[in-house]
Coordinates of C-alpha atoms in Angstrom, one line a residue:
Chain A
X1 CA 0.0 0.0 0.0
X2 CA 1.6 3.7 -1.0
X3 CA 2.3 5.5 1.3
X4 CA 1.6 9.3 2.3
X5 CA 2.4 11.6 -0.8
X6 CA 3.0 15.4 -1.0
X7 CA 3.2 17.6 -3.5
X8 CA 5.4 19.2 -4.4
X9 CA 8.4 18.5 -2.4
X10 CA 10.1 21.4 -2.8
X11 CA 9.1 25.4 -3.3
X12 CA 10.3 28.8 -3.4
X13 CA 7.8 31.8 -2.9
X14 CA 8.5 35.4 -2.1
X15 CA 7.2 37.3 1.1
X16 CA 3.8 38.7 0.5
X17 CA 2.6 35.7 -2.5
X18 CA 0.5 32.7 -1.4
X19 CA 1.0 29.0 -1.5
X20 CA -0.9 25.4 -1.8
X21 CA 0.6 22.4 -0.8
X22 CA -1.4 18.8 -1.0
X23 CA -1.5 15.5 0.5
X24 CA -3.0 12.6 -0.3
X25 CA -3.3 10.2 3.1
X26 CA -2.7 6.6 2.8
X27 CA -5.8 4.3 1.0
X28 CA -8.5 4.2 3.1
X29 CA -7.1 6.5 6.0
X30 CA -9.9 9.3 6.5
X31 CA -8.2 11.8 8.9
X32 CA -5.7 14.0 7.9
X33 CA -3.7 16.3 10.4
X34 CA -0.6 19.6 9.0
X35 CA 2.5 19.9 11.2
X36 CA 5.1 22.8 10.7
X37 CA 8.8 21.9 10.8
X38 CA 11.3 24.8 11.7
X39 CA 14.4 24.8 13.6
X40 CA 13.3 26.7 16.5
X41 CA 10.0 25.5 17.4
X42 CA 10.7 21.5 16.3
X43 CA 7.8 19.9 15.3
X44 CA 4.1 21.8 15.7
X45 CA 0.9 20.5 15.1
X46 CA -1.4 23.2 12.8
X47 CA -4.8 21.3 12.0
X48 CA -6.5 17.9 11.2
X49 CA -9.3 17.2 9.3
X50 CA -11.9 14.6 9.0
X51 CA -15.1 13.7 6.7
X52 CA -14.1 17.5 5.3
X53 CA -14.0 19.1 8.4
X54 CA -11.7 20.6 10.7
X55 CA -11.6 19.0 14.2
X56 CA -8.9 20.3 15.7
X57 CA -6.0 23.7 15.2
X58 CA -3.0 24.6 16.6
X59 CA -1.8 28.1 17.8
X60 CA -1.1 29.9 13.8
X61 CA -2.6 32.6 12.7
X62 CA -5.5 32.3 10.4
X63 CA -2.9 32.2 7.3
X64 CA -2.9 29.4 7.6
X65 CA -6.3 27.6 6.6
X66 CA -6.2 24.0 5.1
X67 CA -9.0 21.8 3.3
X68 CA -9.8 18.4 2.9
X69 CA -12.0 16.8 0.0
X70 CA -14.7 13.8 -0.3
X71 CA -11.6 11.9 -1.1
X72 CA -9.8 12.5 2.3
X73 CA -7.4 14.4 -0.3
X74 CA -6.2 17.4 2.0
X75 CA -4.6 20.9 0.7
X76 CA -3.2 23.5 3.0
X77 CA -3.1 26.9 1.9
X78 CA -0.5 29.8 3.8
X79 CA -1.6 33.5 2.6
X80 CA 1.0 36.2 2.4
X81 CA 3.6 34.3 2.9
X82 CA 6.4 35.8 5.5
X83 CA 10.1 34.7 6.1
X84 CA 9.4 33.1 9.2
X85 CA 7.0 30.6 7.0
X86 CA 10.1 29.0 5.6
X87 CA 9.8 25.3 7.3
X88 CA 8.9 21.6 6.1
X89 CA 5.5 21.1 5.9
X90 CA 4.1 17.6 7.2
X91 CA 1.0 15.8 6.7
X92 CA 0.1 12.8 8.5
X93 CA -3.0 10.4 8.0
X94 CA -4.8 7.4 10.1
X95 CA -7.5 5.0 9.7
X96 CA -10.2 6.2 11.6
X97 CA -13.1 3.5 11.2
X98 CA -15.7 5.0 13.4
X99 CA -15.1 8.4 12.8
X100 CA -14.6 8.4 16.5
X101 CA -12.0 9.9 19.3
X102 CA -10.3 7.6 19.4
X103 CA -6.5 8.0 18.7
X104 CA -5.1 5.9 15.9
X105 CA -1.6 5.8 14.9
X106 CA -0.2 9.0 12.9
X107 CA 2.1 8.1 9.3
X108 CA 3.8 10.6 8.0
X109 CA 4.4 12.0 4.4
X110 CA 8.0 13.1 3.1
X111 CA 7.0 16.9 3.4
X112 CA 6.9 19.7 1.4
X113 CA 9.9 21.9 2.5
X114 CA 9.0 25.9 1.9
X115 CA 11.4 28.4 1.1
X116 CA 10.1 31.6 1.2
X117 CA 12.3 34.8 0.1
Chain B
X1 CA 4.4 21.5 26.0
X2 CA 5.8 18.0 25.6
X3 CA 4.7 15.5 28.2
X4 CA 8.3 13.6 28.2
X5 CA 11.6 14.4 28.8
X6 CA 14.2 12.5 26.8
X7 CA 18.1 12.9 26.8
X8 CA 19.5 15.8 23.9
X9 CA 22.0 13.2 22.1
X10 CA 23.3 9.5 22.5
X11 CA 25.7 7.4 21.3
X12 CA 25.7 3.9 20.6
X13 CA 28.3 1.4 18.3
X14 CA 27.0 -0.3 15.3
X15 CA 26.0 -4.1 15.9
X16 CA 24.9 -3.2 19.6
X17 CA 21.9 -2.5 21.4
X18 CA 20.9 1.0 21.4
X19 CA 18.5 2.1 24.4
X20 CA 17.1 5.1 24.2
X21 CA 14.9 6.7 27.8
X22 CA 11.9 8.5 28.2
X23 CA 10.6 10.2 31.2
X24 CA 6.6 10.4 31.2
X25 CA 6.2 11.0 35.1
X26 CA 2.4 12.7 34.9
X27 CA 1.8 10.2 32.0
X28 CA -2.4 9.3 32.9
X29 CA -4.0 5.7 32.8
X30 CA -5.6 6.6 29.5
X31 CA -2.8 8.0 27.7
X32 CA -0.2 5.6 25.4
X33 CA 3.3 6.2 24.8
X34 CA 4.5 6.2 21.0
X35 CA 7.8 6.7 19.8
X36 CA 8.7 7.8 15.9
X37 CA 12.0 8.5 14.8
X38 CA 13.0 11.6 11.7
X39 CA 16.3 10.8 10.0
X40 CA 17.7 13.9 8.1
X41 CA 14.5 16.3 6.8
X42 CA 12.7 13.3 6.2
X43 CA 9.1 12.8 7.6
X44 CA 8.6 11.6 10.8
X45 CA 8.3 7.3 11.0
X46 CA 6.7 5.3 13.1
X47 CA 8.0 3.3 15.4
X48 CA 5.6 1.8 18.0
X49 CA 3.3 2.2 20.7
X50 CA 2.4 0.8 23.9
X51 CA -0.1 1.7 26.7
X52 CA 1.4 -0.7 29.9
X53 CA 2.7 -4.0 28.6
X54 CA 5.8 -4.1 26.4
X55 CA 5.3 -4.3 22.9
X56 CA 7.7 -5.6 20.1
X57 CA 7.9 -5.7 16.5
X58 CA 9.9 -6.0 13.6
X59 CA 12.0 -2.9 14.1
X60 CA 12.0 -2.4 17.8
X61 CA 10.8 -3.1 21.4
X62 CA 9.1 -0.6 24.0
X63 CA 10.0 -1.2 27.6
X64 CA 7.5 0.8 29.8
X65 CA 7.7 0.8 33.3
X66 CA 5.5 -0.9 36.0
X67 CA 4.0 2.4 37.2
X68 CA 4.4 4.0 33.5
X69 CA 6.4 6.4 34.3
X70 CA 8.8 5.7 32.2
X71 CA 10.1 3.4 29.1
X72 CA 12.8 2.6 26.9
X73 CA 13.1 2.1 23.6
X74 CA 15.5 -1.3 22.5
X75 CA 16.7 -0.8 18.9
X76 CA 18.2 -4.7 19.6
X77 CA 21.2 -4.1 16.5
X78 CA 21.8 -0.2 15.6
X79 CA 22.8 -0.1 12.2
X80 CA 24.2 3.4 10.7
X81 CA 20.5 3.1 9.2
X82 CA 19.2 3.8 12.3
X83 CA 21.1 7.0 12.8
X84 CA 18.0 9.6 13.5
X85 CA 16.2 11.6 15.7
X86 CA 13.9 9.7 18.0
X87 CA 10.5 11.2 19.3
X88 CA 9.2 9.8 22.7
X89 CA 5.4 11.0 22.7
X90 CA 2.5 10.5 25.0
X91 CA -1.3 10.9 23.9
X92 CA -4.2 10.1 25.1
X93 CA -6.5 6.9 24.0
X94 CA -9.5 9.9 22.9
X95 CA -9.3 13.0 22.0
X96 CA -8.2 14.9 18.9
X97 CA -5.6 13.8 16.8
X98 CA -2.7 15.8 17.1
X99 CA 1.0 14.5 17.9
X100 CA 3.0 17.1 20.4
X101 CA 6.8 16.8 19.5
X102 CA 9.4 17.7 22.1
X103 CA 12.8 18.1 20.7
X104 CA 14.0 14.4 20.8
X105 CA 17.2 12.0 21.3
X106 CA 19.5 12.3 18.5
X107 CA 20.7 9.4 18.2
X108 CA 24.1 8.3 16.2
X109 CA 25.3 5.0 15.3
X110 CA 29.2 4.5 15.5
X111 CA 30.5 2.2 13.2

């Protein structure tokens, strides 16, 4: 079974423009949760979705505003795009059967790593 | 802020055991302990998971602690593979998905 895949894996914006980056979660996995990777804040959780709706954010400013589709498909999109938005962008699916709270294990995708200039 | 406390950097020789802590003292009866690992700007992988009993499987084994407040990780034959940055995270059984990172062992294999 593939994996997690993101798209693209690389980019270069300029402060001010806007960005898109997609994931498409493992087969069958219907949650899909964003995670910001810099070097001075590690690893921080942004937002997960489920059934096309968000069910949880982190602490980031409403720039940052994601989406996911019927398919479990999920885009996130950054809006005037500042310096401090350079970082590798993470997306994570799981299974979810019941649609329920209960935790099921996170698997990552490569990333998309943002430069923005 | 992270629920665990795990040591900056460790070393360990190829072919050995490499046995990496985790501190989880206000850990909660309904929370698990997972542990993924990031080698070099790669995403996170998954490692395994455990709730109270030890748990093994094809890449490691989790070692938690009668009163679960802590655990180990057993990587039982480091290879220079398993150079990386290891993640010891605790979450709770229900409750939103969302994975809180601290910053990690970085762990690298001697050969």
């Amino acid at each position: 079974k593939a994996g997690v895949t993101q798209t693209p894996r690389y980019l270069i914006k300029t402060r001010g423009q806007q960005v898109t980056l997609s994931c498409s979660p493992i087969s069958g996995h219907r949650s899909v949760s964003w995670y910001q990777q810099t070097p001075g804040q590690g690893l921080q959780f942004l937002f997960e979705y489920f059934s096309e709706t968000q069910r949880n954010k982190g602490n980031f400013p409403g720039r940052f505003s994601g989406r996911q589709f019927s398919n479990s498909r999920s885009e996130m999109n950054v809006s005037t795009l500042e310096l401090g938005d350079s970082a590798l962008y993470l997306c994570a699916s799981s299974l979810e059967l019941a649609g329920g709270w209960y935790q099921e294990t996170q698997y990552f995708g490569p990333g998309t790593r943002l430069l923005v200039l | 802020d992270a629920k665990t406390t795990q040591p900056t950097s460790m070393d360990c020789a190829e072919g050995r055991a490499a046995n990496l802590p985790c501190n989880h003292s206000t850990i909660s009866g309904n929370e698990y302990v997972y542990w993924y690992r990031q080698i070099h700007s790669q995403g996170p992988q998954y490692i395994i998971h455990g709730l109270k009993n030890n748990e093994t499987n094809e890449m490691a084994s989790l070692i938690i602690t009668e009163d679960r407040k802590s655990s180990t990780l057993i990587l039982p034959h480091a290879t220079l593979r398993d150079t990386a940055v290891y993640y010891c995270i605790v979450r709770a059984i229900q409750g939103a998905q969302k994975l809180v990172f601290g910053q990690g062992t970085r762990l690298t294999i001697n050969p």
